[in-house]
Each structure stands twice: as C-alpha cells, then as structure tokens.
CSV table of C-alpha atoms in Angstrom, one decimal:
chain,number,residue,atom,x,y,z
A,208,UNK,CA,16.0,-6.8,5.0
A,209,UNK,CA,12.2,-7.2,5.4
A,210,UNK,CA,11.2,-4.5,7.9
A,211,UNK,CA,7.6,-6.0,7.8
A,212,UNK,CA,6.8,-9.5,7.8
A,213,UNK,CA,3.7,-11.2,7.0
A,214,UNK,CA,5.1,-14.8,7.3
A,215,UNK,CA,1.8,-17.0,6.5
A,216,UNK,CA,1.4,-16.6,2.3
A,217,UNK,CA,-2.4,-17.9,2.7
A,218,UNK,CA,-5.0,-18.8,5.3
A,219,UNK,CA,-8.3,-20.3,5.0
A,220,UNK,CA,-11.3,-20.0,7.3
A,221,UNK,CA,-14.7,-21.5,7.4
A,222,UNK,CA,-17.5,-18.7,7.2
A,223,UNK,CA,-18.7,-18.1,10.3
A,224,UNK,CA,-15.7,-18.4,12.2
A,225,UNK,CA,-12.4,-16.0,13.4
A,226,UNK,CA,-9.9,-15.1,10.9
A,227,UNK,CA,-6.5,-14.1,12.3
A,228,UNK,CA,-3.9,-12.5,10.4
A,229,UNK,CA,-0.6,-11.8,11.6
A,230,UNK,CA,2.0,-9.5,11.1
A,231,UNK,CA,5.6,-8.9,12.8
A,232,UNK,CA,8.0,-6.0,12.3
A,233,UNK,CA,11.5,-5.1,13.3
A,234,UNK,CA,11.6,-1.2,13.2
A,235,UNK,CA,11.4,0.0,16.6
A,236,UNK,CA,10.5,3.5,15.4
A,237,UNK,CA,7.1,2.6,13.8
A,238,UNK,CA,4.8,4.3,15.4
A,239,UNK,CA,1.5,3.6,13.0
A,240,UNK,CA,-0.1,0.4,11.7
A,241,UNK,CA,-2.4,0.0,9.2
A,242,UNK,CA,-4.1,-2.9,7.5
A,243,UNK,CA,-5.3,-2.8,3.5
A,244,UNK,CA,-7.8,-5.7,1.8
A,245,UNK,CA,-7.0,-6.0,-1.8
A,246,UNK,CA,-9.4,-7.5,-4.1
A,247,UNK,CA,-8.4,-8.6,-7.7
A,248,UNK,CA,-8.0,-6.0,-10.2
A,249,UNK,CA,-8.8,-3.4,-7.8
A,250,UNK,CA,-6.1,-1.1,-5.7
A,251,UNK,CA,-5.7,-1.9,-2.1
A,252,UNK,CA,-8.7,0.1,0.3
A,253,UNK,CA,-7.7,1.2,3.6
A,254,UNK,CA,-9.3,-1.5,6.3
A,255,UNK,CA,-8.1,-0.2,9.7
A,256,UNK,CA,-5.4,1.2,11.6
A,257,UNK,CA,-3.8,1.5,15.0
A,258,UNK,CA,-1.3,4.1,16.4
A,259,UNK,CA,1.4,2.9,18.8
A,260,UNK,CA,0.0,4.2,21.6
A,261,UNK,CA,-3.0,2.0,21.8
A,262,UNK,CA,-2.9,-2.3,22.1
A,263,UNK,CA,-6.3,-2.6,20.4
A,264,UNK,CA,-8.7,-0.8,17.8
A,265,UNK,CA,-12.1,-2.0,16.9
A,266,UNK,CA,-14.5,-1.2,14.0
A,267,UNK,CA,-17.2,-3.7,13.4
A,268,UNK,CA,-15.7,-7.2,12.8
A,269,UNK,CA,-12.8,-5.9,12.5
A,270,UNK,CA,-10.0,-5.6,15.2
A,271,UNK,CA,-6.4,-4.7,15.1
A,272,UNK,CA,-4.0,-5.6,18.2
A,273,UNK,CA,-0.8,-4.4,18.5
A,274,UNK,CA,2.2,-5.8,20.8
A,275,UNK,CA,4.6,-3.0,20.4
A,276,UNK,CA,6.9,-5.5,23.5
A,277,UNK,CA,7.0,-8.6,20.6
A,278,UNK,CA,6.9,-6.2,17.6
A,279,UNK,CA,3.3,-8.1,16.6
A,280,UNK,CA,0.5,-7.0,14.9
A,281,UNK,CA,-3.0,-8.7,14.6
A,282,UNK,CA,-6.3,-8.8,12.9
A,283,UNK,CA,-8.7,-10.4,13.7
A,284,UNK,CA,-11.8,-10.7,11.4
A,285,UNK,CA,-15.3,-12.5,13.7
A,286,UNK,CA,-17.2,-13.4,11.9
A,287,UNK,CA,-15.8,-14.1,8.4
A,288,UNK,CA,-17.4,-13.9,5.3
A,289,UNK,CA,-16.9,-15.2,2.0
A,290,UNK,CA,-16.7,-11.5,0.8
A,291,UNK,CA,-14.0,-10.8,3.3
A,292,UNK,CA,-11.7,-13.3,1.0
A,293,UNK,CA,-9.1,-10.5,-0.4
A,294,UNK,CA,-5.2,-10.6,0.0
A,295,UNK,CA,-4.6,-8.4,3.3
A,296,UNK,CA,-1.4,-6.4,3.7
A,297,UNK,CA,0.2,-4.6,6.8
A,298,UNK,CA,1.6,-1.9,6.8
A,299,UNK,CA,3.8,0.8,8.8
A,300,UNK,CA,5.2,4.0,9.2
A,301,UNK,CA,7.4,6.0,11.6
A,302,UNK,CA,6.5,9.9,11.4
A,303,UNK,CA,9.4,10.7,14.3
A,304,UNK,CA,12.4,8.6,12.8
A,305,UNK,CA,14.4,10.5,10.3
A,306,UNK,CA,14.0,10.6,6.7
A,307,UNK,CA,11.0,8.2,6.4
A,308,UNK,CA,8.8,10.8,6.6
A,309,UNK,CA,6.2,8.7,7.2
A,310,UNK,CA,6.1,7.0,4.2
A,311,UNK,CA,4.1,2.9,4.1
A,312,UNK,CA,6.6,0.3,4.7
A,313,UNK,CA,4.4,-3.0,3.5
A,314,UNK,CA,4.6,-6.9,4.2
A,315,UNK,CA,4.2,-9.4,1.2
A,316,UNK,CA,0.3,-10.0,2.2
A,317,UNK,CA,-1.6,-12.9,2.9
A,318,UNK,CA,-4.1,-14.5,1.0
A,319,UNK,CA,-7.5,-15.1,2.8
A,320,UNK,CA,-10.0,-17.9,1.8
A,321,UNK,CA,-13.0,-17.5,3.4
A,322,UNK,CA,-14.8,-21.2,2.7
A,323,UNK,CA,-18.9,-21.0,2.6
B,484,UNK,CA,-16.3,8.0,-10.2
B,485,UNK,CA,-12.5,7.0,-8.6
B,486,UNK,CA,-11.3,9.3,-6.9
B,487,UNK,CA,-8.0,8.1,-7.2
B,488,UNK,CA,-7.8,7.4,-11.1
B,489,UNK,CA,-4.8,5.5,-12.8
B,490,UNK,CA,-4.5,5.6,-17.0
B,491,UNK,CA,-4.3,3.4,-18.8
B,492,UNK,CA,-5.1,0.3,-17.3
B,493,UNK,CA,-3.4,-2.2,-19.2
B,494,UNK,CA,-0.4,-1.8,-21.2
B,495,UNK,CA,1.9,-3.9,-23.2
B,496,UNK,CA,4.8,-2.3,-24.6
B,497,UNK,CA,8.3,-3.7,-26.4
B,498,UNK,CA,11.9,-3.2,-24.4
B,499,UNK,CA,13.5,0.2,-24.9
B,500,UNK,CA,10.1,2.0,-25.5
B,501,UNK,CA,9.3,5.0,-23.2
B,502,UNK,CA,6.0,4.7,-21.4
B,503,UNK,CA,4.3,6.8,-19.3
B,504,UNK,CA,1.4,6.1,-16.7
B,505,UNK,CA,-0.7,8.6,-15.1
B,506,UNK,CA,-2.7,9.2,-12.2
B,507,UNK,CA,-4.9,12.3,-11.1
B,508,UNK,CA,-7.3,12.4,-8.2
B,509,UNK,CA,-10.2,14.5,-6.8
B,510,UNK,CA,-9.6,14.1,-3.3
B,511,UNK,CA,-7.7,17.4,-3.2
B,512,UNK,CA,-4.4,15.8,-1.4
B,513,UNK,CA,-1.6,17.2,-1.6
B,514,UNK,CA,0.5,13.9,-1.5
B,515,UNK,CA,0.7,11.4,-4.3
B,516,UNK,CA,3.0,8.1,-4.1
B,517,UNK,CA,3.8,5.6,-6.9
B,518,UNK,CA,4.2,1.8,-5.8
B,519,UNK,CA,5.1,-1.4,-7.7
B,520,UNK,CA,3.8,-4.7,-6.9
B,521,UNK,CA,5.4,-7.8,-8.1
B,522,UNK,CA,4.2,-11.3,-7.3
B,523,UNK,CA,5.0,-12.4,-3.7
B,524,UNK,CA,6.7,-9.2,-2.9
B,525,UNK,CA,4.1,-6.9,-1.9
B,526,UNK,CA,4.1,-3.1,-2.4
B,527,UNK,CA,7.4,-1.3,-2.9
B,528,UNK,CA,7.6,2.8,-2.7
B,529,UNK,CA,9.2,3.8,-6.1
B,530,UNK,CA,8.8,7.5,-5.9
B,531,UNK,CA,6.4,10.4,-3.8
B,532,UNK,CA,6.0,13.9,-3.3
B,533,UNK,CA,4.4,15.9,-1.1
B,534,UNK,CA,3.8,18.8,-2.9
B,535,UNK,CA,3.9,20.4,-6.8
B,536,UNK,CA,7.2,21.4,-5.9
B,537,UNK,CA,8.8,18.6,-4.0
B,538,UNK,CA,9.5,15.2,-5.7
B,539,UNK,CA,11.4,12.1,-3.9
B,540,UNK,CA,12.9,8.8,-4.7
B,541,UNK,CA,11.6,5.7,-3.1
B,542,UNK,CA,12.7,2.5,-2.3
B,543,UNK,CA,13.0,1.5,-5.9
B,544,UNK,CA,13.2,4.4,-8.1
B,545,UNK,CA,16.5,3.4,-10.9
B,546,UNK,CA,14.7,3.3,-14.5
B,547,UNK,CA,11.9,5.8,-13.3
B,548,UNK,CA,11.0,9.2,-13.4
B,549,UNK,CA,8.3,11.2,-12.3
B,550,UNK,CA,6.2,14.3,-13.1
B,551,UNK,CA,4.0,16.2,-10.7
B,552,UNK,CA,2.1,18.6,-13.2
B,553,UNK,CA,-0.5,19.7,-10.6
B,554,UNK,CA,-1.6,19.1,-7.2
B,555,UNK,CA,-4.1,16.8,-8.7
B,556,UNK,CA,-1.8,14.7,-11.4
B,557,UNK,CA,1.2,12.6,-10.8
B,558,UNK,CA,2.7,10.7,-13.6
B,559,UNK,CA,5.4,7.7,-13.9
B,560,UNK,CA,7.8,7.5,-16.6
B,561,UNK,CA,10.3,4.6,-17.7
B,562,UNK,CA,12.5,6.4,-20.1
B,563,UNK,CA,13.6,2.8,-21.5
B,564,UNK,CA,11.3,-0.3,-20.7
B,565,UNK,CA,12.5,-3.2,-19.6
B,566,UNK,CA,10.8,-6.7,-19.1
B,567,UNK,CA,11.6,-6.8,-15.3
B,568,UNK,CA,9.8,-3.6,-15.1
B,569,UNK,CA,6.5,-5.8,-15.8
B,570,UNK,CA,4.5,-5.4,-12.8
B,571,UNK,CA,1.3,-4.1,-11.5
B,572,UNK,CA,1.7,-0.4,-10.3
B,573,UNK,CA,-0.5,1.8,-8.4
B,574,UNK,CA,-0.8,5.6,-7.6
B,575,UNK,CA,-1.9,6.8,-4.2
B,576,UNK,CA,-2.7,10.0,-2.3
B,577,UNK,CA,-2.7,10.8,1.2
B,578,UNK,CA,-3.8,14.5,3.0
B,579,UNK,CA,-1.3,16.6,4.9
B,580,UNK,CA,-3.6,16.7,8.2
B,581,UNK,CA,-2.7,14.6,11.5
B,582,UNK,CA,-5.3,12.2,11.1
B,583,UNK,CA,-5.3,12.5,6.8
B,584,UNK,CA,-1.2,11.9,6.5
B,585,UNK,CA,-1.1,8.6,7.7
B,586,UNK,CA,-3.5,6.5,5.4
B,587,UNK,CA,-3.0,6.7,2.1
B,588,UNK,CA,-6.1,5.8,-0.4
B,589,UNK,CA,-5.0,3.8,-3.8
B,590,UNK,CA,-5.8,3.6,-7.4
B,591,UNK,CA,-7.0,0.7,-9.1
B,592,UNK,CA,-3.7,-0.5,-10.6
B,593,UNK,CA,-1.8,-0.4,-14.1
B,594,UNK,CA,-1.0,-4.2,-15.4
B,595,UNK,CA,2.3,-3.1,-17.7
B,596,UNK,CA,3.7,-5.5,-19.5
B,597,UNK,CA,7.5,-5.4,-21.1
B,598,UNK,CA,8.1,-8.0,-24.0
C-alpha cells in the first residue's frame, strides 16, 4: 500500500505563472518531507524540505506547505520557468517510528510542463 | 566532478548473467542507499547501510546483493539477471549529522537492461 501518493501523473503550467504540486501521505509517524526535481538522464537533486514541526518553508520560488491535520503536502513553484520542467517527487521519512530508521519513502512523481 | 558517481552508465546484459554496478562518492558520508526506478513507480529502497560494517535490505532487495568495500564505495550485484530487473537504478549518500541524515544526494543513474 502506497504510503506516499502523488496522485496527478503530469501538470502543465504557463511560464510566468504558479505551479502547484501535491502530495498526500498516510503514515502518521513521518516526521520529514522533502521534495526532489529530476531531470532526464540525470539522478534526482534535493529541491527543499520541511520538518513536521513547521506548516511552511520558503527558499526562493520555491515553497513547501505541509498539513500534517489532512496528511498534505504542497509545492508551490511562483514564478515557473520552462527550466523548472523536471519530474518532481515527494518524499518522507519517520526518524522516531521503529525500524525505518529514517530511510526515503517516495511517491510515483509528477511530471511538470512548464509552457513558454 | 560528481560527487556521487555511478559505473557504468549503461548496460545491457543477457538473463542469468551476473552484473555488478558501482557507486563511490567524495562527499565523505557515511551512508549509501541503492534505489530502483521503474516507469510510473517511482523510487523503491532496494538495499542501504549506514556504515562499512552494517548492510540492510530494503523494500525490494530478493535477486540482489550488496557490497560496502569502503566508506566511499557501495556496489549492487544481481547474482542471476533477469529481464524484470531492467530498470534505471541509482546510488545515494546521506551524512550521519542532524541536519545531514535526512536528505540524501543521488547519483546520475544506471540504465540496465536484461534481454
């Protein structure tokens, strides 16, 4: 059973304008969240994160919000570029719940289009 | 250079063959992690270790084996190829510090093919 859902395959944006990519998650126990842009070819990069403690975490155009209540993730990407088109994963971890050691539970990704 | 380097990068091997693909990295972590990703599945943990000495299995680790021969190198090893072991796979380090341990930084990838 998916513990982390990323429920929209795709999503396509005109430059200039808000990207929002969403994520869900059933684990109770998660306690981080991170967010990875993967390119073609290349391995996936580390984009921002967001500990459980905290609703929102910005760096540049790039925000994360987390709604621990509806199990919900965000990320919001103003303004988007064409470079910003990548697949974009979530993912989680839970440090305090036993045997996970902390170890990246991923969604399936979504594909952003980011149209010039 | 990577710091986070995965060999070789493309493979194509025949079922029953035993392949190995390896990863080393410069970013003096003591964690490495080996992840498969299949189309429309995202990543899945196949095995990890957290030290020279300490090796676990994953999500997905039957028809795998690993090797930690250093702090700095990790390899992955199917004993016995088989085509549904064609995927794209990726090695990735993390540190042991409270703000290091929780993001983990990837290598490019390995496209292996099994015919």
């Amino acid at each position: 059973d998916q513990q982390v859902k990323q429920n929209s395959p795709s999503l396509s944006v005109q430059e200039g304008r808000i990207s929002i990519l969403n994520c869900d998650y059933t684990n109770s126990m998660f306690d981080y969240f991170l967010w990875y842009k993967k390119y073609p070819a290349e391995g996936p990069t580390f984009l921002i994160s967001i500990s459980s403690i905290k609703d929102k975490n910005e760096d540049g155009r790039f925000t994360v919000f987390l709604n621990k209540s509806a199990k919900h993730l965000s990320l919001h990407i103003v303004p988007s570029q064409p470079g910003d088109s990548a697949v974009y994963f979530c993912a989680a971890s839970a440090w305090n719940y036993g045997g996970s050691q902390g170890n990246l539970i991923f969604g399936k990704g979504t594909k952003l289009s980011v149209k010039p | 250079d990577a710091d986070v380097t995965q060999t070789p990068r493309n493979r194509i091997t025949k079922t029953g063959k035993r392949i190995m693909l390896e990863c080393s990295q410069t970013k003096g972590h003591d964690r490495m992690y080996w992840y498969r990703q299949d189309p429309g599945l995202g990543l899945r943990l196949i095995y990890y270790s957290f030290d020279v000495k300490d090796i676990n299995k994953g999500e997905i680790s039957d028809g795998y084996s690993v090797s930690r021969q250093a702090q700095a190198k990790f390899s992955l090893s199917l004993e016995s190829a088989i085509p549904n072991q064609t995927a794209l796979y990726f090695c990735a380090t993390s540190g042991n510090g409270f703000l290091t341990k929780n993001i983990q930084y990837f290598g490019a990838g390995t496209r292996l093919s099994v015919l």
